[in-house]
Backbone as a printed PyTorch tensor [residue, N CA C, xyz], in Angstrom:
tensor([[[ 31.8200,  45.8400,  -5.6240],
         [ 31.9420,  44.3920,  -5.8080],
         [ 31.0390,  43.6220,  -4.8620]],

        [[ 31.0250,  44.0510,  -3.6030],
         [ 30.2210,  43.3190,  -2.6280],
         [ 28.7440,  43.3820,  -2.9520]],

        [[ 28.1800,  44.6100,  -3.2580],
         [ 26.7550,  44.6630,  -3.6010],
         [ 26.4010,  43.7840,  -4.7930]],

        [[ 27.3110,  43.7480,  -5.8090],
         [ 27.0280,  42.9380,  -6.9910],
         [ 26.9290,  41.4560,  -6.6410]],

        [[ 27.8730,  40.9860,  -5.8300],
         [ 27.8330,  39.5890,  -5.4220],
         [ 26.5550,  39.3020,  -4.6450]],

        [[ 26.2050,  40.2330,  -3.7930],
         [ 24.9920,  40.0810,  -2.9880],
         [ 23.7700,  39.9980,  -3.8920]],

        [[ 23.7620,  40.8660,  -4.9380],
         [ 22.6600,  40.8830,  -5.8980],
         [ 22.5290,  39.5460,  -6.6150]],

        [[ 23.6510,  39.0290,  -7.1000],
         [ 23.6370,  37.7550,  -7.8200],
         [ 23.1750,  36.6350,  -6.9080]],

        [[ 23.6540,  36.6730,  -5.6780],
         [ 23.2300,  35.6610,  -4.7120],
         [ 21.7280,  35.7320,  -4.4860]],

        [[ 21.2050,  36.9540,  -4.4060],
         [ 19.7660,  37.1290,  -4.2160],
         [ 18.9700,  36.5730,  -5.3770]],

        [[ 19.4910,  36.8260,  -6.6110],
         [ 18.7930,  36.2940,  -7.7880],
         [ 18.8350,  34.7720,  -7.8040]],

        [[ 19.9660,  34.1890,  -7.4020],
         [ 20.0600,  32.7290,  -7.3170],
         [ 19.0440,  32.1870,  -6.3300]],

        [[ 18.9100,  32.8600,  -5.1850],
         [ 17.9330,  32.4260,  -4.1790],
         [ 16.5150,  32.4940,  -4.7380]],

        [[ 16.2120,  33.5890,  -5.4850],
         [ 14.8830,  33.7260,  -6.0780],
         [ 14.6110,  32.5940,  -7.0680]],

        [[ 15.6230,  32.2780,  -7.8890],
         [ 15.4470,  31.1940,  -8.8590],
         [ 15.2200,  29.8610,  -8.1590]],

        [[ 15.9310,  29.6370,  -7.0460],
         [ 15.7730,  28.4000,  -6.2850],
         [ 14.3630,  28.3020,  -5.7250]],

        [[ 13.8860,  29.4000,  -5.1530],
         [ 12.5320,  29.4090,  -4.5810],
         [ 11.5050,  29.2010,  -5.6740]],

        [[ 11.6630,  29.8920,  -6.8020],
         [ 10.7220,  29.7590,  -7.9130],
         [ 10.7290,  28.3360,  -8.4490]],

        [[ 11.9120,  27.7670,  -8.5400],
         [ 12.0340,  26.4250,  -9.1000],
         [ 11.4190,  25.3790,  -8.1690]],

        [[ 11.4920,  25.5670,  -6.8760],
         [ 11.0030,  24.5590,  -5.9490],
         [  9.5550,  24.7800,  -5.5230]],

        [[  8.9860,  25.9390,  -5.7920],
         [  7.6080,  26.2140,  -5.3650],
         [  6.6050,  25.1860,  -5.9020]],

        [[  6.6370,  24.8320,  -7.1980],
         [  5.7010,  23.8040,  -7.6780],
         [  5.9200,  22.4480,  -7.0010]],

        [[  7.1800,  22.1270,  -6.7500],
         [  7.4760,  20.8660,  -6.0740],
         [  6.9300,  20.8720,  -4.6520]],

        [[  7.0900,  22.0040,  -3.9720],
         [  6.5550,  22.1260,  -2.6090],
         [  5.0350,  22.0180,  -2.6120]],

        [[  4.3950,  22.6510,  -3.5890],
         [  2.9350,  22.5830,  -3.6770],
         [  2.4690,  21.1580,  -3.9280]],

        [[  3.1900,  20.4500,  -4.8010],
         [  2.8430,  19.0570,  -5.0760],
         [  2.9830,  18.2050,  -3.8200]],

        [[  4.0590,  18.4300,  -3.0650],
         [  4.2680,  17.6810,  -1.8180],
         [  3.1530,  17.9680,  -0.8170]],

        [[  2.7360,  19.2320,  -0.7270],
         [  1.6410,  19.5910,   0.1820],
         [  0.3300,  18.9440,  -0.2510]],

        [[  0.0750,  18.9450,  -1.5520],
         [ -1.1460,  18.3160,  -2.0720],
         [ -1.1550,  16.8130,  -1.7740]],

        [[ -0.0160,  16.1700,  -1.9730],
         [  0.1020,  14.7340,  -1.6970],
         [ -0.1360,  14.4540,  -0.2260]],

        [[  0.4920,  15.2670,   0.6280],
         [  0.3160,  15.0750,   2.0710],
         [ -1.1380,  15.2880,   2.4760]],

        [[ -1.7840,  16.2620,   1.8800],
         [ -3.1910,  16.5320,   2.1760],
         [ -4.0730,  15.3480,   1.7750]],

        [[ -3.7980,  14.7760,   0.5910],
         [ -4.5700,  13.6020,   0.1470],
         [ -4.3640,  12.4240,   1.0880]],

        [[ -3.1480,  12.2640,   1.5790],
         [ -2.8520,  11.1640,   2.4950],
         [ -3.5770,  11.3450,   3.8260]],

        [[ -3.5730,  12.5500,   4.3330],
         [ -4.2780,  12.8190,   5.5940],
         [ -5.7830,  12.5850,   5.4360]],

        [[ -6.3270,  13.0210,   4.2920],
         [ -7.7530,  12.7770,   4.0310],
         [ -8.0490,  11.2730,   3.9920]],

        [[ -7.1540,  10.5110,   3.3610],
         [ -7.3350,   9.0580,   3.2970],
         [ -7.3080,   8.4540,   4.6880]],

        [[ -6.3590,   8.8700,   5.5300],
         [ -6.2870,   8.3680,   6.9070],
         [ -7.5920,   8.6410,   7.6430]],

        [[ -8.0890,   9.8760,   7.5060],
         [ -9.3180,  10.2590,   8.2160],
         [-10.5080,   9.4170,   7.7650]],

        [[-10.6310,   9.2330,   6.4560],
         [-11.7720,   8.4630,   5.9390],
         [-11.7190,   7.0050,   6.3910]],

        [[-10.5220,   6.4330,   6.3620],
         [-10.3850,   5.0380,   6.7850],
         [-10.6590,   4.9150,   8.2810]],

        [[-10.1020,   5.8390,   9.0730],
         [-10.3280,   5.8100,  10.5240],
         [-11.8150,   5.9460,  10.8410]],

        [[-12.5140,   6.8250,  10.1240],
         [-13.9500,   6.9980,  10.3380],
         [-14.7030,   5.7150,  10.0020]],

        [[-14.3200,   5.0640,   8.8960],
         [-14.9750,   3.8190,   8.4930],
         [-14.7340,   2.7160,   9.5070]],

        [[-13.4980,   2.6340,  10.0190],
         [-13.1700,   1.6090,  11.0120],
         [-14.0100,   1.8120,  12.2730]],

        [[-14.2800,   3.0700,  12.6240],
         [-15.0480,   3.3730,  13.8340],
         [-16.5390,   3.1650,  13.6820]],

        [[-17.0110,   3.0190,  12.4660],
         [-18.4410,   2.8210,  12.2470],
         [-18.7570,   1.3320,  12.1570]],

        [[-20.0280,   1.0200,  12.2370],
         [-20.4400,  -0.3870,  12.1750],
         [-20.7300,  -0.7890,  10.7240]],

        [[-19.7840,  -0.5320,   9.8470],
         [-19.9380,  -0.9530,   8.4530],
         [-19.5340,  -2.4110,   8.3140]],

        [[-19.9790,  -3.0130,   7.2460],
         [-19.5500,  -4.3500,   6.8920],
         [-18.0310,  -4.3570,   6.7220]],

        [[-17.3610,  -5.3920,   7.2400],
         [-15.9010,  -5.4510,   7.1900],
         [-15.3930,  -5.3460,   5.7610]],

        [[-16.0240,  -6.0320,   4.8360],
         [-15.5630,  -5.9830,   3.4420],
         [-15.6170,  -4.5510,   2.9100]],

        [[-16.6530,  -3.8040,   3.2660],
         [-16.7540,  -2.4120,   2.8200],
         [-15.6090,  -1.5820,   3.3730]],

        [[-15.2750,  -1.7860,   4.6450],
         [-14.1770,  -1.0420,   5.2680],
         [-12.8630,  -1.3810,   4.5760]],

        [[-12.6210,  -2.6650,   4.3380],
         [-11.3810,  -3.0860,   3.7010],
         [-11.2890,  -2.5450,   2.2720]],

        [[-12.3700,  -2.6120,   1.5340],
         [-12.3430,  -2.1090,   0.1570],
         [-12.1550,  -0.5980,   0.1170]],

        [[-12.7580,   0.1200,   1.0720],
         [-12.5350,   1.5620,   1.1520],
         [-11.0560,   1.8480,   1.4090]],

        [[-10.4660,   1.1040,   2.3330],
         [ -9.0430,   1.2700,   2.6180],
         [ -8.1870,   1.0310,   1.3880]],

        [[ -8.5070,  -0.0230,   0.6410],
         [ -7.7390,  -0.3300,  -0.5680],
         [ -7.9050,   0.7680,  -1.6210]],

        [[ -9.1340,   1.2390,  -1.7810],
         [ -9.3880,   2.3140,  -2.7470],
         [ -8.5710,   3.5550,  -2.4060]],

        [[ -8.5530,   3.9390,  -1.1280],
         [ -7.8120,   5.1360,  -0.7150],
         [ -6.3080,   4.9540,  -0.8960]],

        [[ -5.8100,   3.7770,  -0.5900],
         [ -4.3790,   3.5030,  -0.7850],
         [ -4.0090,   3.6890,  -2.2540]],

        [[ -4.8280,   3.1750,  -3.1490],
         [ -4.5290,   3.2970,  -4.5730],
         [ -4.5730,   4.7520,  -5.0240]],

        [[ -5.5080,   5.5240,  -4.4830],
         [ -5.6130,   6.9270,  -4.8630],
         [ -4.3640,   7.7130,  -4.4990]],

        [[ -3.8080,   7.4420,  -3.3370],
         [ -2.6690,   8.2590,  -2.8840],
         [ -1.3040,   7.6840,  -3.2750]],

        [[ -1.2530,   6.4280,  -3.7080],
         [  0.0350,   5.8720,  -4.1550],
         [  0.1230,   5.7910,  -5.6770]],

        [[ -0.9780,   6.1070,  -6.3620],
         [ -1.0070,   6.0400,  -7.8270],
         [ -0.6730,   4.6540,  -8.3610]],

        [[ -1.1170,   3.6300,  -7.6670],
         [ -0.9410,   2.2520,  -8.1210],
         [ -2.2830,   1.7570,  -8.6710]],

        [[ -2.2900,   0.5530,  -9.2590],
         [ -3.4890,   0.0960,  -9.9830],
         [ -4.3750,  -0.8890,  -9.2380]],

        [[ -3.8210,  -1.7020,  -8.3750],
         [ -4.6270,  -2.7510,  -7.7460],
         [ -4.1070,  -3.0210,  -6.3400]],

        [[ -5.0160,  -3.4740,  -5.4810],
         [ -4.6310,  -3.8150,  -4.1060],
         [ -5.5500,  -4.9060,  -3.5990]],

        [[ -5.0320,  -5.7210,  -2.6940],
         [ -5.8570,  -6.7520,  -2.0770],
         [ -5.3620,  -7.0440,  -0.6670]],

        [[ -6.2370,  -7.7110,   0.0690],
         [ -5.8970,  -8.1570,   1.4230],
         [ -6.1230,  -9.6570,   1.4850]],

        [[ -5.0820, -10.3700,   1.9100],
         [ -5.1710, -11.8050,   2.1800],
         [ -5.0400, -11.9970,   3.6830]],

        [[ -5.8740, -12.8790,   4.2410],
         [ -5.7970, -13.1920,   5.6660],
         [ -5.5000, -14.6740,   5.8520]],

        [[ -4.7500, -14.9530,   6.9110],
         [ -4.4420, -16.3460,   7.2420],
         [ -5.7140, -17.1120,   7.5480]],

        [[ -5.8020, -18.3200,   7.0230],
         [ -6.9000, -19.2170,   7.3720],
         [ -6.6230, -19.8100,   8.7550]],

        [[ -7.6320, -20.4240,   9.3840],
         [ -7.4210, -21.0130,  10.7080],
         [ -6.2710, -22.0200,  10.7580]],

        [[ -5.9900, -22.6900,   9.6390],
         [ -4.8810, -23.6570,   9.6390],
         [ -3.5090, -22.9810,   9.6830]],

        [[ -3.4910, -21.6720,   9.4450],
         [ -2.2680, -20.8630,   9.4450],
         [ -1.2100, -21.3600,   8.4590]],

        [[ -1.6620, -22.0530,   7.4230],
         [ -0.7540, -22.4860,   6.3590],
         [ -1.1300, -21.8650,   5.0230]],

        [[ -2.3540, -21.4120,   4.9250],
         [ -2.8220, -20.7900,   3.6910],
         [ -3.4480, -19.4350,   4.0100]],

        [[ -3.5770, -18.6100,   2.9590],
         [ -4.2080, -17.3030,   3.0830],
         [ -5.2610, -17.1750,   1.9960]],

        [[ -6.3470, -16.5010,   2.3410],
         [ -7.4320, -16.3060,   1.3800],
         [ -7.6850, -14.8170,   1.1850]],

        [[ -8.1070, -14.4480,  -0.0200],
         [ -8.4430, -13.0610,  -0.3170],
         [ -9.7070, -12.6710,   0.4290]],

        [[ -9.6500, -11.5590,   1.1620],
         [-10.8170, -11.0460,   1.8810],
         [-11.3610,  -9.7720,   1.2640]],

        [[-10.5210,  -9.0640,   0.5020],
         [-10.9760,  -7.8450,  -0.1870],
         [ -9.9870,  -7.5250,  -1.2960]],

        [[-10.4980,  -6.9150,  -2.3560],
         [ -9.6250,  -6.4890,  -3.4540],
         [-10.2470,  -5.2650,  -4.1090]],

        [[ -9.3940,  -4.4950,  -4.7630],
         [ -9.8750,  -3.2950,  -5.4420],
         [ -8.9560,  -2.9950,  -6.6210]],

        [[ -9.5590,  -2.7820,  -7.7830],
         [ -8.8140,  -2.3140,  -8.9440],
         [ -8.1520,  -3.3630,  -9.8030]],

        [[ -8.1600,  -4.6070,  -9.3760],
         [ -7.4860,  -5.6490, -10.1570],
         [ -8.2620,  -6.0110, -11.4070]],

        [[ -7.5600,  -6.4800, -12.4460],
         [ -8.2520,  -6.8950, -13.6710],
         [ -9.0680,  -8.1600, -13.4410]],

        [[-10.0650,  -8.3500, -14.2910],
         [-10.9220,  -9.5300, -14.1830],
         [-10.0770, -10.7950, -14.3000]],

        [[-10.2990, -11.7220, -13.4090],
         [ -9.5670, -12.9730, -13.4380],
         [ -8.3600, -13.0070, -12.5220]],

        [[ -7.8170, -11.8440, -12.1740],
         [ -6.6200, -11.8100, -11.3300],
         [ -6.9050, -12.3800,  -9.9460]],

        [[ -8.0060, -11.9600,  -9.3480],
         [ -8.3230, -12.4180,  -7.9890],
         [ -8.6160, -13.9080,  -7.9350]],

        [[ -9.1900, -14.4600,  -8.9940],
         [ -9.4270, -15.8960,  -9.0170],
         [ -8.1170, -16.6630,  -8.9280]],

        [[ -7.1090, -16.1630,  -9.6270],
         [ -5.8020, -16.8210,  -9.5990],
         [ -5.0830, -16.6440,  -8.2680]],

        [[ -5.3940, -15.5330,  -7.5830],
         [ -4.6910, -15.1980,  -6.3370],
         [ -5.5550, -15.4300,  -5.0970]],

        [[ -6.6710, -16.1380,  -5.2610],
         [ -7.6220, -16.2760,  -4.1570],
         [ -7.0300, -17.0100,  -2.9590]],

        [[ -6.2670, -18.0550,  -3.1930],
         [ -5.6490, -18.8340,  -2.1120],
         [ -4.1340, -18.8450,  -2.3160]],

        [[ -3.4110, -18.4800,  -1.2550],
         [ -1.9500, -18.4850,  -1.2760],
         [ -1.4350, -19.3380,  -0.1250]],

        [[ -0.2870, -19.9370,  -0.3190],
         [  0.3480, -20.7170,   0.7390],
         [  1.2810, -19.7960,   1.5180]],

        [[  1.2850, -19.9230,   2.8390],
         [  2.1760, -19.1360,   3.6740],
         [  3.6200, -19.3540,   3.2230]],

        [[  4.3400, -18.2730,   2.9740],
         [  5.7210, -18.3640,   2.5030],
         [  5.8530, -18.3780,   0.9980]],

        [[  4.7150, -18.4650,   0.2870],
         [  4.7420, -18.5340,  -1.1740],
         [  4.7440, -17.1380,  -1.7830]],

        [[  5.6070, -16.9280,  -2.7430],
         [  5.7070, -15.6830,  -3.4760],
         [  5.8530, -14.4990,  -2.5130]],

        [[  5.5980, -13.2960,  -2.9870],
         [  5.8500, -12.1080,  -2.1730],
         [  4.8740, -11.9700,  -1.0110]],

        [[  3.5800, -12.1520,  -1.2730],
         [  2.5730, -11.9950,  -0.2250],
         [  2.7990, -12.9980,   0.9030]],

        [[  3.0210, -14.2390,   0.5360],
         [  3.2380, -15.2720,   1.5410],
         [  4.5160, -15.0720,   2.3270]],

        [[  5.5730, -14.5900,   1.6520],
         [  6.8430, -14.3260,   2.3320],
         [  6.7190, -13.1720,   3.3250]],

        [[  5.9820, -12.1330,   2.9450],
         [  5.8210, -10.9800,   3.8360],
         [  5.1890, -11.4060,   5.1590]],

        [[  4.2050, -12.3060,   5.1010],
         [  3.5530, -12.7800,   6.3190],
         [  4.4680, -13.7320,   7.0780]],

        [[  5.0970, -14.6690,   6.3770],
         [  5.9790, -15.6300,   7.0290],
         [  7.1440, -14.9380,   7.7420]],

        [[  7.7700, -13.9700,   7.0550],
         [  8.9090, -13.2650,   7.6290],
         [  8.4890, -12.0850,   8.4930]],

        [[  7.1940, -11.7450,   8.4460],
         [  6.6460, -10.6210,   9.2070],
         [  7.4220,  -9.3300,   8.9420]],

        [[  7.6930,  -9.0950,   7.6590],
         [  8.4210,  -7.9060,   7.2200],
         [  7.8160,  -7.4000,   5.9130]],

        [[  7.7230,  -6.0810,   5.7410],
         [  7.2860,  -5.5640,   4.4390],
         [  8.2450,  -5.9850,   3.3280]],

        [[  7.6940,  -6.3060,   2.1790],
         [  8.4980,  -6.6370,   0.9980],
         [  8.1530,  -5.6470,  -0.1060]],

        [[  9.1750,  -4.9850,  -0.6040],
         [  8.9910,  -4.0030,  -1.6540],
         [  9.7390,  -4.4960,  -2.8890]],

        [[  9.0190,  -4.5570,  -4.0000],
         [  9.6290,  -5.0420,  -5.2410],
         [  9.3750,  -4.0100,  -6.3380]],

        [[ 10.4110,  -3.2510,  -6.6970],
         [ 10.2400,  -2.2520,  -7.7580],
         [  9.9880,  -2.8680,  -9.1360]],

        [[ 10.5000,  -4.1080,  -9.3510],
         [ 10.3400,  -4.7400, -10.6620],
         [ 10.1860,  -6.2560, -10.4760]],

        [[  8.9770,  -6.7500, -10.6640],
         [  8.7090,  -8.1760, -10.4830],
         [  9.4110,  -9.0420, -11.5310]],

        [[  9.8000,  -8.4170, -12.6510],
         [ 10.4590,  -9.1730, -13.7110],
         [ 11.8420,  -9.6630, -13.2890]],

        [[ 12.4620,  -8.9650, -12.3520],
         [ 13.8480,  -9.2860, -12.0020],
         [ 14.0090,  -9.8460, -10.5910]],

        [[ 12.9260,  -9.9750,  -9.8420],
         [ 13.0270, -10.4270,  -8.4570],
         [ 12.7380, -11.9280,  -8.3710]],

        [[ 13.7020, -12.6910,  -7.8580],
         [ 13.5640, -14.1470,  -7.8150],
         [ 12.5660, -14.6260,  -6.7630]],

        [[ 12.1430, -13.7340,  -5.8660],
         [ 11.1440, -14.1180,  -4.8570],
         [  9.7450, -14.2160,  -5.4530]],

        [[  9.5770, -13.7040,  -6.6630],
         [  8.2890, -13.7960,  -7.3570],
         [  8.2020, -15.1920,  -7.9520]],

        [[  7.4680, -16.0790,  -7.2700],
         [  7.3920, -17.4760,  -7.7100],
         [  6.0700, -17.8170,  -8.3870]],

        [[  5.0460, -17.0060,  -8.1710],
         [  3.7820, -17.1910,  -8.8900],
         [  3.8020, -16.2680, -10.0990]],

        [[  3.1700, -16.6830, -11.1800],
         [  3.2470, -15.9130, -12.4160],
         [  2.0780, -14.9600, -12.6340]],

        [[  1.0950, -14.9670, -11.7280],
         [ -0.1130, -14.1610, -11.9360],
         [  0.1890, -12.6790, -12.1120]],

        [[  1.0290, -12.1180, -11.2450],
         [  1.3300, -10.6840, -11.3520],
         [  1.8890, -10.3400, -12.7250]],

        [[  2.8370, -11.1350, -13.1720],
         [  3.4440, -10.8740, -14.4820],
         [  2.4410, -11.0630, -15.6130]],

        [[  1.6430, -12.1300, -15.5290],
         [  0.6610, -12.3980, -16.5860],
         [ -0.3630, -11.2810, -16.7170]],

        [[ -0.7140, -10.6730, -15.5970],
         [ -1.7140,  -9.6060, -15.6190],
         [ -1.0740,  -8.2250, -15.7450]],

        [[  0.2230,  -8.1800, -15.9980],
         [  0.8820,  -6.9200, -16.3130],
         [  1.3810,  -6.1030, -15.1480]],

        [[  1.4340,  -6.6720, -13.9340],
         [  1.9290,  -5.9110, -12.7940],
         [  3.4480,  -6.0170, -12.7130]],

        [[  4.1000,  -4.8650, -12.5770],
         [  5.5680,  -4.8370, -12.5370],
         [  6.1160,  -4.5120, -11.1490]],

        [[  5.3400,  -3.8040, -10.3190],
         [  5.8300,  -3.4550,  -8.9810],
         [  4.8430,  -3.9420,  -7.9280]],

        [[  5.3480,  -4.1510,  -6.7170],
         [  4.4800,  -4.6130,  -5.6280],
         [  5.0550,  -4.1880,  -4.2860]],

        [[  4.1420,  -3.9050,  -3.3700],
         [  4.4960,  -3.6610,  -1.9650],
         [  3.5800,  -4.5400,  -1.1300]],

        [[  4.1690,  -5.3690,  -0.2740],
         [  3.4160,  -6.2970,   0.5690],
         [  3.6730,  -5.9400,   2.0360]],

        [[  2.6260,  -5.5310,   2.7440],
         [  2.7550,  -5.0530,   4.1220],
         [  1.9740,  -5.9770,   5.0460]],

        [[  2.6320,  -6.6210,   6.0100],
         [  1.9070,  -7.4980,   6.9370],
         [  0.8790,  -6.7260,   7.7660]],

        [[ -0.2310,  -7.3880,   8.0330],
         [ -1.2640,  -6.8570,   8.9310],
         [ -1.0440,  -7.4870,  10.3070]],

        [[ -0.9980,  -6.6630,  11.3360],
         [ -0.7010,  -7.1670,  12.6790],
         [ -1.8820,  -7.0300,  13.6290]],

        [[ -2.1250,  -8.0820,  14.3870],
         [ -3.0830,  -8.0630,  15.4900],
         [ -2.3960,  -8.7020,  16.6800]],

        [[ -2.3610,  -7.9650,  17.7780],
         [ -1.7270,  -8.4490,  19.0070],
         [ -0.2970,  -8.9360,  18.7630]],

        [[  0.4390,  -8.1640,  17.9630],
         [  1.8520,  -8.4360,  17.7690],
         [  2.2120,  -9.5420,  16.8010]],

        [[  1.2300, -10.0880,  16.0890],
         [  1.5800, -11.1250,  15.1240],
         [  0.8920, -10.8610,  13.7890]],

        [[  1.5230, -11.3400,  12.7330],
         [  0.9990, -11.1250,  11.3790],
         [ -0.1900, -12.0510,  11.1460]],

        [[ -1.3050, -11.4630,  10.7070],
         [ -2.5180, -12.2510,  10.4230],
         [ -2.8570, -12.2460,   8.9390]],

        [[ -2.1040, -11.4720,   8.1700],
         [ -2.3830, -11.3680,   6.7440],
         [ -1.4990, -10.3150,   6.1240]],

        [[ -1.8810,  -9.8820,   4.9160],
         [ -1.0310,  -8.9490,   4.1760],
         [ -1.8690,  -8.0110,   3.3160]],

        [[ -1.4460,  -6.7660,   3.2810],
         [ -1.9700,  -5.7600,   2.3570],
         [ -0.9760,  -5.6800,   1.2050]],

        [[ -1.4480,  -5.8900,  -0.0250],
         [ -0.5640,  -5.8510,  -1.1910],
         [ -1.0580,  -4.8170,  -2.1880]],

        [[ -0.1250,  -4.0280,  -2.6930],
         [ -0.4180,  -2.9920,  -3.6830],
         [  0.4190,  -3.2840,  -4.9170]],

        [[ -0.2110,  -3.2120,  -6.1030],
         [  0.4680,  -3.5210,  -7.3690],
         [  0.4090,  -2.3330,  -8.3200]],

        [[  1.4490,  -2.2050,  -9.1400],
         [  1.4610,  -1.2090, -10.2010],
         [  1.8890,  -1.8280, -11.5160]],

        [[  1.4730,  -1.2200, -12.6160],
         [  1.8280,  -1.7420, -13.9440],
         [  3.1880,  -1.2480, -14.4230]],

        [[  3.7270,  -0.2560, -13.7360],
         [  5.0580,   0.2400, -14.0770],
         [  6.0170,  -0.0990, -12.9480]],

        [[  7.3080,  -0.1160, -13.2400],
         [  8.2770,  -0.2680, -12.1620],
         [  8.1280,   0.9450, -11.2530]],

        [[  8.2620,   0.7300,  -9.9640],
         [  8.0240,   1.8240,  -9.0100],
         [  8.8690,   1.6080,  -7.7690]],

        [[  9.5990,   2.6290,  -7.3880],
         [ 10.3860,   2.5890,  -6.1590],
         [  9.5630,   3.2580,  -5.0650]],

        [[  8.9750,   2.4700,  -4.1700],
         [  8.1860,   3.0330,  -3.0850],
         [  9.1230,   3.7870,  -2.1480]],

        [[  8.7970,   5.0560,  -1.8720],
         [  9.6660,   5.8500,  -1.0070],
         [  9.2110,   5.7600,   0.4500]],

        [[  9.9110,   6.4740,   1.3270],
         [  9.6280,   6.4150,   2.7590],
         [  8.2070,   6.8740,   3.0660]],

        [[  7.7260,   7.8810,   2.3480],
         [  6.3560,   8.3620,   2.5850],
         [  5.3250,   7.3200,   2.1540]],

        [[  5.5860,   6.6570,   1.0310],
         [  4.6940,   5.5760,   0.5980],
         [  4.6240,   4.4940,   1.6730]],

        [[  5.7840,   4.1260,   2.2000],
         [  5.8400,   3.0680,   3.2020],
         [  5.1100,   3.4710,   4.4820]],

        [[  5.3090,   4.7110,   4.8850],
         [  4.6110,   5.2040,   6.0840],
         [  3.1060,   5.1250,   5.8950]],

        [[  2.6460,   5.5320,   4.7180],
         [  1.2200,   5.4600,   4.4070],
         [  0.7270,   4.0230,   4.4450]],

        [[  1.4350,   3.1220,   3.7770],
         [  0.9950,   1.7310,   3.6990],
         [  0.9690,   1.0650,   5.0750]],

        [[  1.9840,   1.3080,   5.8850],
         [  2.0190,   0.7070,   7.2260],
         [  0.8870,   1.2690,   8.0860]],

        [[  0.6440,   2.5720,   7.9970],
         [ -0.4380,   3.1830,   8.7850],
         [ -1.7940,   2.6240,   8.3820]],

        [[ -2.0300,   2.5200,   7.0800],
         [ -3.3030,   1.9690,   6.5970],
         [ -3.4240,   0.4980,   6.9840]],

        [[ -2.3280,  -0.2480,   6.8810],
         [ -2.3510,  -1.6640,   7.2680],
         [ -2.7440,  -1.7970,   8.7360]],

        [[ -2.2330,  -0.9270,   9.5830],
         [ -2.5860,  -0.9640,  11.0050],
         [ -4.0580,  -0.6430,  11.2270]],

        [[ -4.5650,   0.3550,  10.4970],
         [ -5.9850,   0.7040,  10.6210],
         [ -6.8780,  -0.4580,  10.1840]],

        [[ -6.5130,  -1.0920,   9.0720],
         [ -7.3270,  -2.1930,   8.5710],
         [ -7.2330,  -3.4190,   9.4690]],

        [[ -6.0650,  -3.6460,  10.0530],
         [ -5.9290,  -4.7500,  11.0120],
         [ -6.8300,  -4.5210,  12.2180]],

        [[ -6.9570,  -3.2670,  12.6510],
         [ -7.8700,  -2.9340,  13.7540],
         [ -9.3060,  -3.2560,  13.3720]],

        [[ -9.6880,  -2.9180,  12.1470],
         [-11.0490,  -3.2220,  11.6830],
         [-11.2910,  -4.7260,  11.6730]],

        [[-10.2960,  -5.4860,  11.2380],
         [-10.4180,  -6.9520,  11.1890],
         [-10.5760,  -7.5080,  12.5980]],

        [[ -9.7630,  -7.0360,  13.5180],
         [ -9.8440,  -7.5160,  14.9020],
         [-11.1820,  -7.1440,  15.5300]],

        [[-11.6550,  -5.9270,  15.2830],
         [-12.9670,  -5.5130,  15.8130],
         [-14.0770,  -6.4040,  15.2820]],

        [[-14.0060,  -6.7320,  13.9990],
         [-15.0300,  -7.5920,  13.4010],
         [-14.9860,  -8.9900,  14.0120]],

        [[-13.7950,  -9.4850,  14.2650],
         [-13.6650, -10.8150,  14.8700],
         [-14.2020, -10.8180,  16.3030]],

        [[-13.8890,  -9.7920,  17.0700],
         [-14.3720,  -9.7030,  18.4520],
         [-15.8940,  -9.6150,  18.4640]],

        [[-16.4460,  -8.8250,  17.5390],
         [-17.8990,  -8.6840,  17.4620],
         [-18.5510, -10.0210,  17.1310]],

        [[-17.9460, -10.7670,  16.1960],
         [-18.4840, -12.0780,  15.8170],
         [-18.4330, -13.0450,  17.0040]],

        [[-17.3660, -12.9800,  17.7970],
         [-17.2560, -13.8520,  18.9600],
         [-18.3200, -13.5140,  20.0010]],

        [[-18.5970, -12.2250,  20.1740],
         [-19.6090, -11.8000,  21.1650],
         [-21.0020, -12.2590,  20.7660]],

        [[-21.2370, -12.2940,  19.4450],
         [-22.5590, -12.7350,  18.9830],
         [-22.7240, -14.2280,  19.1850]]])
């Protein structure tokens, strides 16, 4: 009796390992893509590339590893009441024109900066904080808005959009916050360089 139970238990363990092996491989592949994205963005930030190129590279890499469709960066204007688009990637034609200028506190992007907290919206159709209609009109259903920080304060926002409802998980958030920090460093470096000139 004991050997038989042991045998069945062993077969159950084998089935569990077999069943989870593809999932483990997928997780490893995802993690590898994320690490590659971090390295590429960090390398770009360290080089003397044009700021827009660095920001667009960051947005492109974020979209590749989160499987979302569009991303943009808005930065606070000197008046600190409005935000302007500084880089975008993947958005449909016309979307950026509608989203070029945002008011601080307006819709999801503006709220993320005003409250200095990430805002995650799995479904824009049902979230009352979505006050601008551009995302819905252009077919975006999910959004993640991550504040960009320089010297402890929010200077803008990294926003990622998807056409399907999407629940951003802890790994997605870790990736977005890390990339937001890298891009904020690039922005600060560019500003310091401009001041020195």
